[in-house]
Short mmCIF file of C-alpha atoms in Angstrom, two decimals:
data_model
loop_
_atom_site.label_atom_id
_atom_site.label_comp_id
_atom_site.label_asym_id
_atom_site.label_seq_id
_atom_site.Cartn_x
_atom_site.Cartn_y
_atom_site.Cartn_z
CA UNK O 12 -28.52 -38.02 6.10
CA UNK O 13 -29.45 -35.77 9.02
CA UNK O 14 -25.53 -34.96 9.45
CA UNK O 15 -25.39 -34.37 5.92
CA UNK O 16 -28.10 -31.78 5.96
CA UNK O 17 -26.76 -30.16 9.13
CA UNK O 18 -23.37 -29.74 7.48
CA UNK O 19 -24.82 -28.12 4.48
CA UNK O 20 -26.77 -25.81 6.41
CA UNK O 21 -23.53 -24.79 8.67
CA UNK O 22 -21.64 -24.26 5.40
CA UNK O 23 -24.33 -22.10 3.81
CA UNK O 24 -24.73 -20.19 6.94
CA UNK O 25 -20.95 -19.86 7.35
CA UNK O 26 -20.65 -18.43 3.65
CA UNK O 27 -23.67 -16.40 3.86
CA UNK O 28 -22.12 -14.53 7.03
CA UNK O 29 -19.05 -14.07 5.19
CA UNK O 30 -20.52 -12.47 2.18
CA UNK O 31 -22.52 -10.24 4.63
CA UNK O 32 -19.23 -9.27 6.24
CA UNK O 33 -17.65 -8.43 2.84
CA UNK O 34 -20.33 -6.51 1.52
CA UNK O 35 -20.50 -4.45 4.64
CA UNK O 36 -16.66 -3.73 4.67
CA UNK O 37 -14.13 -1.59 2.86
CA UNK O 38 -11.30 -4.01 3.60
CA UNK O 39 -10.81 -7.80 3.21
CA UNK O 40 -12.25 -10.23 5.88
CA UNK O 41 -8.95 -10.77 7.84
CA UNK O 42 -8.12 -7.10 8.18
CA UNK O 43 -11.77 -6.46 9.19
CA UNK O 44 -11.42 -9.37 11.97
CA UNK O 45 -8.18 -7.84 13.26
CA UNK O 46 -10.02 -4.52 13.59
CA UNK O 47 -12.10 -5.92 16.16
CA UNK O 48 -9.94 -8.47 17.76
CA UNK O 49 -6.27 -7.77 16.80
CA UNK O 50 -3.64 -5.43 17.82
CA UNK O 51 -4.32 -1.84 18.18
CA UNK O 52 -1.86 0.90 16.88
CA UNK O 53 -0.59 1.37 20.41
CA UNK O 54 1.16 -1.87 19.91
CA UNK O 55 3.68 -0.01 17.67
CA UNK O 56 4.57 2.60 20.26
CA UNK O 57 8.43 3.52 20.46
CA UNK O 58 9.18 1.75 16.98
CA UNK O 59 11.14 3.49 14.50
CA UNK O 60 9.25 3.90 11.34
CA UNK O 61 10.83 4.94 8.09
CA UNK O 62 8.26 6.25 5.38
CA UNK O 63 9.13 7.03 1.97
CA UNK O 64 6.87 9.12 -0.05
CA UNK O 65 5.90 11.21 3.06
CA UNK O 66 5.57 14.66 1.58
CA UNK O 67 1.93 14.18 0.48
CA UNK O 68 -0.87 11.89 0.12
CA UNK O 69 -1.17 8.56 1.66
CA UNK O 70 2.57 8.70 2.94
CA UNK O 71 1.76 12.24 4.73
CA UNK O 72 -1.29 10.78 6.34
CA UNK O 73 0.72 7.56 7.36
CA UNK O 74 3.05 9.84 9.25
CA UNK O 75 0.48 11.54 10.91
CA UNK O 76 -1.11 8.33 12.17
CA UNK O 77 2.24 6.45 13.09
CA UNK O 78 2.97 9.79 15.14
CA UNK O 79 -0.18 9.25 16.81
CA UNK O 80 0.55 5.91 17.83
CA UNK O 81 3.79 7.14 19.41
CA UNK O 82 6.35 5.84 16.91
CA UNK O 83 9.72 7.52 16.10
CA UNK O 84 9.82 8.47 12.55
CA UNK O 85 12.04 8.86 9.61
CA UNK O 86 10.37 10.94 6.85
CA UNK O 87 11.72 10.80 3.14
CA UNK O 88 10.91 12.35 -0.10
CA UNK O 89 12.51 14.58 -2.47
CA UNK O 90 10.96 17.94 -1.41
CA UNK O 91 12.58 19.03 2.27
CA UNK O 92 10.43 21.82 2.69
CA UNK O 93 7.29 19.58 2.36
CA UNK O 94 9.00 17.03 4.82
CA UNK O 95 9.36 19.80 7.42
CA UNK O 96 5.70 20.74 7.04
CA UNK O 97 4.83 17.35 7.71
CA UNK O 98 7.30 16.87 10.60
CA UNK O 99 5.56 20.23 12.23
CA UNK O 100 2.06 18.41 11.95
CA UNK O 101 3.45 15.21 13.52
CA UNK O 102 4.85 17.20 16.34
CA UNK O 103 1.68 18.92 16.87
CA UNK O 104 -0.27 15.79 17.59
CA UNK O 105 1.45 15.75 20.98
CA UNK O 106 2.93 12.39 21.23
CA UNK O 107 6.28 13.30 19.72
CA UNK O 108 9.32 15.62 20.03
CA UNK O 109 11.26 17.45 17.43
CA UNK O 110 14.10 14.89 18.12
CA UNK O 111 11.35 11.94 17.60
CA UNK O 112 11.44 12.72 13.95
CA UNK O 113 14.32 12.70 11.57
CA UNK O 114 14.11 14.10 7.98
CA UNK O 115 16.28 12.34 5.30
CA UNK O 116 15.46 13.67 1.69
CA UNK O 117 15.71 10.82 -0.76
CA UNK O 118 15.30 10.26 -4.53
CA UNK O 119 14.55 6.58 -5.15
CA UNK O 120 15.95 6.74 -8.53
CA UNK O 121 19.32 8.05 -7.06
CA UNK O 122 20.54 4.37 -6.17
CA UNK O 123 23.93 5.39 -5.01
CA UNK O 124 22.35 7.70 -2.45
CA UNK O 125 20.60 4.73 -0.45
CA UNK O 126 23.32 3.43 1.42
CA UNK O 127 24.19 6.85 2.74
CA UNK O 128 20.78 7.42 3.59
CA UNK O 129 20.50 4.08 5.69
CA UNK O 130 23.70 4.89 7.57
CA UNK O 131 22.31 8.44 8.53
CA UNK O 132 19.19 6.68 10.08
CA UNK O 133 21.18 4.15 11.89
CA UNK O 134 23.63 6.64 13.39
CA UNK O 135 20.62 8.59 14.50
CA UNK O 136 18.39 5.92 15.97
CA UNK O 137 20.63 2.86 15.91
CA UNK O 138 17.86 0.86 14.50
CA UNK O 139 14.93 0.68 11.86
CA UNK O 140 11.94 -1.45 12.89
CA UNK O 141 9.48 -0.77 10.20
CA UNK O 142 10.18 0.35 6.83
CA UNK O 143 7.26 1.64 4.68
CA UNK O 144 7.95 1.73 0.79
CA UNK O 145 5.38 3.98 0.05
CA UNK O 146 6.82 6.35 -2.72
CA UNK O 147 5.73 5.96 -6.38
CA UNK O 148 4.08 7.40 -9.27
CA UNK O 149 0.95 6.27 -11.35
CA UNK O 150 0.30 6.43 -15.01
CA UNK O 151 -2.48 6.88 -17.30
CA UNK O 152 -2.52 6.34 -20.96
CA UNK O 153 -3.46 3.51 -23.54
CA UNK O 154 -1.36 0.50 -23.69
CA UNK O 155 -0.21 1.31 -27.30
CA UNK O 156 0.13 4.83 -26.85
CA UNK O 157 2.50 4.42 -23.94
CA UNK O 158 6.25 4.83 -24.86
CA UNK O 159 8.92 2.61 -23.51
CA UNK O 160 10.49 5.43 -21.79
CA UNK O 161 7.47 5.56 -19.43
CA UNK O 162 7.42 1.67 -18.89
CA UNK O 163 10.95 1.91 -18.04
CA UNK O 164 10.67 4.92 -15.79
CA UNK O 165 7.93 3.41 -13.80
CA UNK O 166 9.76 0.14 -13.40
CA UNK O 167 12.84 2.01 -12.23
CA UNK O 168 11.04 4.30 -9.86
CA UNK O 169 8.20 2.10 -8.45
CA UNK O 170 10.05 -1.05 -8.46
CA UNK O 171 13.91 -0.88 -8.67
CA UNK O 172 14.00 2.17 -6.21
CA UNK O 173 12.09 0.39 -3.67
CA UNK O 174 14.00 -2.88 -4.08
CA UNK O 175 17.47 -0.71 -3.68
CA UNK O 176 16.37 0.84 -0.58
CA UNK O 177 14.96 -2.42 0.85
CA UNK O 178 18.17 -4.26 0.11
CA UNK O 179 20.18 -1.52 1.90
CA UNK O 180 17.86 -1.88 5.04
CA UNK O 181 17.50 -5.54 5.23
CA UNK O 182 20.92 -6.66 6.16
CA UNK O 183 20.52 -4.54 9.21
CA UNK O 184 17.11 -6.23 10.14
CA UNK O 185 18.79 -9.66 9.64
CA UNK O 186 21.67 -8.93 11.94
CA UNK O 187 19.04 -7.54 14.54
CA UNK O 188 16.82 -10.62 14.10
CA UNK O 189 13.69 -8.60 13.76
CA UNK O 190 12.03 -6.15 11.36
CA UNK O 191 9.10 -5.51 9.22
CA UNK O 192 9.04 -4.37 5.44
CA UNK O 193 5.94 -2.80 4.48
CA UNK O 194 5.23 -2.28 0.40
CA UNK O 195 2.62 -0.16 -0.91
CA UNK O 196 1.21 -2.24 -3.72
CA UNK O 197 -2.26 -1.52 -5.21
CA UNK O 198 -5.52 -3.17 -6.58
CA UNK O 199 -3.69 -2.88 -9.90
CA UNK O 200 -1.09 -5.25 -8.43
CA UNK O 201 -3.61 -8.10 -8.26
CA UNK O 202 -5.80 -7.49 -11.18
CA UNK O 203 -5.24 -6.02 -14.50
CA UNK O 204 -6.30 -2.06 -14.91
CA UNK O 205 -7.15 -0.55 -18.32
CA UNK O 206 -5.17 2.49 -19.35
CA UNK O 207 -2.68 2.27 -16.43
CA UNK O 208 -0.55 -0.79 -17.74
CA UNK O 209 2.88 0.62 -16.95
CA UNK O 210 1.71 1.18 -13.35
CA UNK O 211 -0.18 -2.05 -13.16
CA UNK O 212 2.99 -4.09 -14.48
CA UNK O 213 5.34 -2.19 -11.75
CA UNK O 214 2.80 -3.25 -9.00
CA UNK O 215 2.60 -6.73 -10.17
CA UNK O 216 6.46 -6.70 -10.10
CA UNK O 217 6.64 -5.58 -6.53
CA UNK O 218 4.02 -8.32 -5.66
CA UNK O 219 6.32 -11.09 -6.99
CA UNK O 220 9.49 -9.69 -5.52
CA UNK O 221 8.07 -9.24 -1.93
CA UNK O 222 6.23 -12.49 -1.92
CA UNK O 223 9.36 -13.99 -2.29
CA UNK O 224 11.32 -11.89 0.02
CA UNK O 225 8.59 -13.05 2.61
CA UNK O 226 9.44 -16.68 2.08
CA UNK O 227 13.01 -16.16 2.59
CA UNK O 228 12.71 -14.06 5.71
CA UNK O 229 10.24 -16.27 7.52
CA UNK O 230 13.16 -17.91 9.69
CA UNK O 231 14.56 -14.49 10.48
CA UNK O 232 11.47 -12.93 12.15
CA UNK O 233 11.26 -10.31 9.35
CA UNK O 234 7.77 -9.70 8.43
CA UNK O 235 6.73 -8.53 4.85
CA UNK O 236 3.23 -6.73 4.28
CA UNK O 237 1.92 -5.82 0.83
CA UNK O 238 -0.79 -3.26 1.13
CA UNK O 239 -3.33 -3.35 -1.83
CA UNK O 240 -5.40 -0.07 -1.54
CA UNK O 241 -8.00 0.86 -4.20
CA UNK O 242 -8.87 4.52 -5.42
CA UNK O 243 -7.96 7.00 -2.26
CA UNK O 244 -7.70 10.78 -2.33
CA UNK O 245 -4.23 12.04 -2.83
CA UNK O 246 -2.38 13.87 -5.59
CA UNK O 247 -1.74 10.59 -7.42
CA UNK O 248 -3.34 11.64 -10.68
CA UNK O 249 -1.77 15.27 -10.84
CA UNK O 250 1.81 13.73 -10.87
CA UNK O 251 0.70 10.60 -13.06
CA UNK O 252 2.65 9.57 -16.19
CA UNK O 253 0.65 9.83 -19.38
CA UNK O 254 2.01 8.31 -22.63
CA UNK O 255 5.11 10.16 -22.64
CA UNK O 256 7.73 11.12 -19.84
CA UNK O 257 7.51 14.75 -20.58
CA UNK O 258 3.51 15.12 -19.92
CA UNK O 259 1.77 14.60 -16.44
CA UNK O 260 -1.65 13.78 -16.16
CA UNK O 261 -2.61 16.72 -14.10
CA UNK O 262 -5.91 15.78 -12.95
CA UNK O 263 -6.89 16.98 -9.48
CA UNK O 264 -9.25 14.78 -7.50
CA UNK O 265 -12.79 16.15 -7.00
CA UNK O 266 -13.63 16.05 -3.22
CA UNK O 267 -17.02 14.65 -3.86
CA UNK O 268 -15.34 11.77 -5.73
CA UNK O 269 -16.30 8.30 -4.34
CA UNK O 270 -13.00 7.53 -3.07
CA UNK O 271 -11.88 6.33 0.23
CA UNK O 272 -10.94 8.75 2.72
CA UNK O 273 -6.99 9.17 3.22
CA UNK O 274 -7.03 9.21 7.13
CA UNK O 275 -9.17 5.99 6.74
CA UNK O 276 -6.79 4.28 4.29
CA UNK O 277 -4.01 5.09 6.57
CA UNK O 278 -5.48 3.80 9.81
CA UNK O 279 -6.37 0.45 8.23
CA UNK O 280 -2.61 0.35 6.72
CA UNK O 281 -1.15 0.81 10.13
CA UNK O 282 -3.48 -1.64 11.89
CA UNK O 283 -2.41 -4.06 9.17
CA UNK O 284 1.21 -3.32 10.12
CA UNK O 285 0.44 -3.71 13.99
CA UNK O 286 -0.90 -7.15 13.38
CA UNK O 287 1.84 -8.13 10.98
CA UNK O 288 -0.46 -9.17 8.02
CA UNK O 289 0.99 -10.46 4.98
CA UNK O 290 -1.25 -8.97 2.44
CA UNK O 291 -4.12 -6.78 2.89
CA UNK O 292 -6.87 -5.29 0.39
CA UNK O 293 -8.38 -1.81 1.16
CA UNK O 294 -11.14 -0.73 -1.31
CA UNK O 295 -14.75 0.01 -1.62
CA UNK O 296 -17.30 -2.06 -3.40
CA UNK O 297 -17.59 -3.06 -6.26
CA UNK O 298 -13.74 -3.27 -6.57
CA UNK O 299 -13.38 -5.21 -3.39
CA UNK O 300 -15.87 -7.74 -4.57
CA UNK O 301 -14.25 -8.13 -7.93
CA UNK O 302 -10.92 -8.63 -6.31
CA UNK O 303 -12.42 -11.58 -4.37
CA UNK O 304 -13.82 -12.88 -7.55
CA UNK O 305 -10.62 -12.75 -9.28
CA UNK O 306 -8.74 -14.41 -6.54
CA UNK O 307 -11.28 -17.29 -5.71
CA UNK O 308 -12.99 -17.74 -9.09
CA UNK O 309 -10.48 -16.61 -11.62
CA UNK O 310 -12.16 -17.55 -14.78
CA UNK O 311 -15.43 -16.18 -13.70
CA UNK O 312 -13.59 -13.05 -12.53
CA UNK O 313 -11.67 -12.33 -15.82
CA UNK O 314 -15.04 -13.00 -17.63
CA UNK O 315 -16.71 -10.22 -15.65
CA UNK O 316 -13.58 -8.08 -16.01
CA UNK O 317 -13.41 -8.51 -19.74
CA UNK O 318 -17.31 -8.01 -20.35
CA UNK O 319 -18.10 -5.37 -17.64
CA UNK O 320 -14.60 -4.50 -16.11
CA UNK O 321 -13.44 -1.84 -18.31
CA UNK O 322 -16.24 0.69 -17.64
CA UNK O 323 -16.29 -0.30 -14.09
CA UNK O 324 -12.64 0.02 -13.45
CA UNK O 325 -12.23 3.22 -15.16
CA UNK O 326 -15.09 4.58 -13.31
CA UNK O 327 -13.86 3.38 -10.03
CA UNK O 328 -10.29 4.71 -10.55
CA UNK O 329 -11.65 8.20 -11.60
CA UNK O 330 -13.57 8.00 -8.07
CA UNK O 331 -17.15 8.59 -9.87
CA UNK O 332 -20.01 6.55 -8.48
CA UNK O 333 -20.46 3.18 -9.89
#
């Protein structure tokens, strides 16, 4: 009886501590632990990192943080002039020379250009250590008002473009016997999100594809990390699809919005990469807590979402205070 009492007490204390840790954090508990006791960004120094969508937002900040860690960079996006600007900022960090940063303009929808882009990178660096699939585009419209063209475009850009580039990089990593694929998922890839079904569906698809790849690559020494960030400051809403291809959402984020700082998000992502974590959640509360509920108490989590989640998720996605 005494043993049972001690066991119950220990379990209560353990889960109480975990709850306190969770409520005090802006990332999942495993990543939080690695922040204190895991590898630092310095573990990535000297590695060749290819970042798509590197011309703005989280991709731009990732480039700056990887540069600060001493990584050699490949920067890709559709706008070469913006990539040059980001390259200049990375050089100003003091860790890299101009020769340590290669610009490779890339349109993810131009699948035929991907083999040539990979060849250019390998000719320049001879290796690709980390591929960061960051490029993509969001969407905002009601489910029934979203045209099938938008659904198709979201899938081709966010999913098939990412798959195509990865399929062209992967054989090189397999031949080397090492490598790391990083995929920018989203909170929407774990739970449903109202008025963002096309984007949500695409992120769920990425989750399935790359969870499968992780299992297949386990014996090849190739890591696969899926990053699931919540609302973060970027130009995501300006360029987001609406219900039609022709119209962008066009909303600028208010600096006073309750979103995660872009630099903070990028640092957490790089630390997840440095520790080769399979999946990480990066979000502020209450979104992070809802993710845990949906993961570990799915019926209760879905009940919460159905009864209170629509307003809460819309508020969180808009950046306003919950």
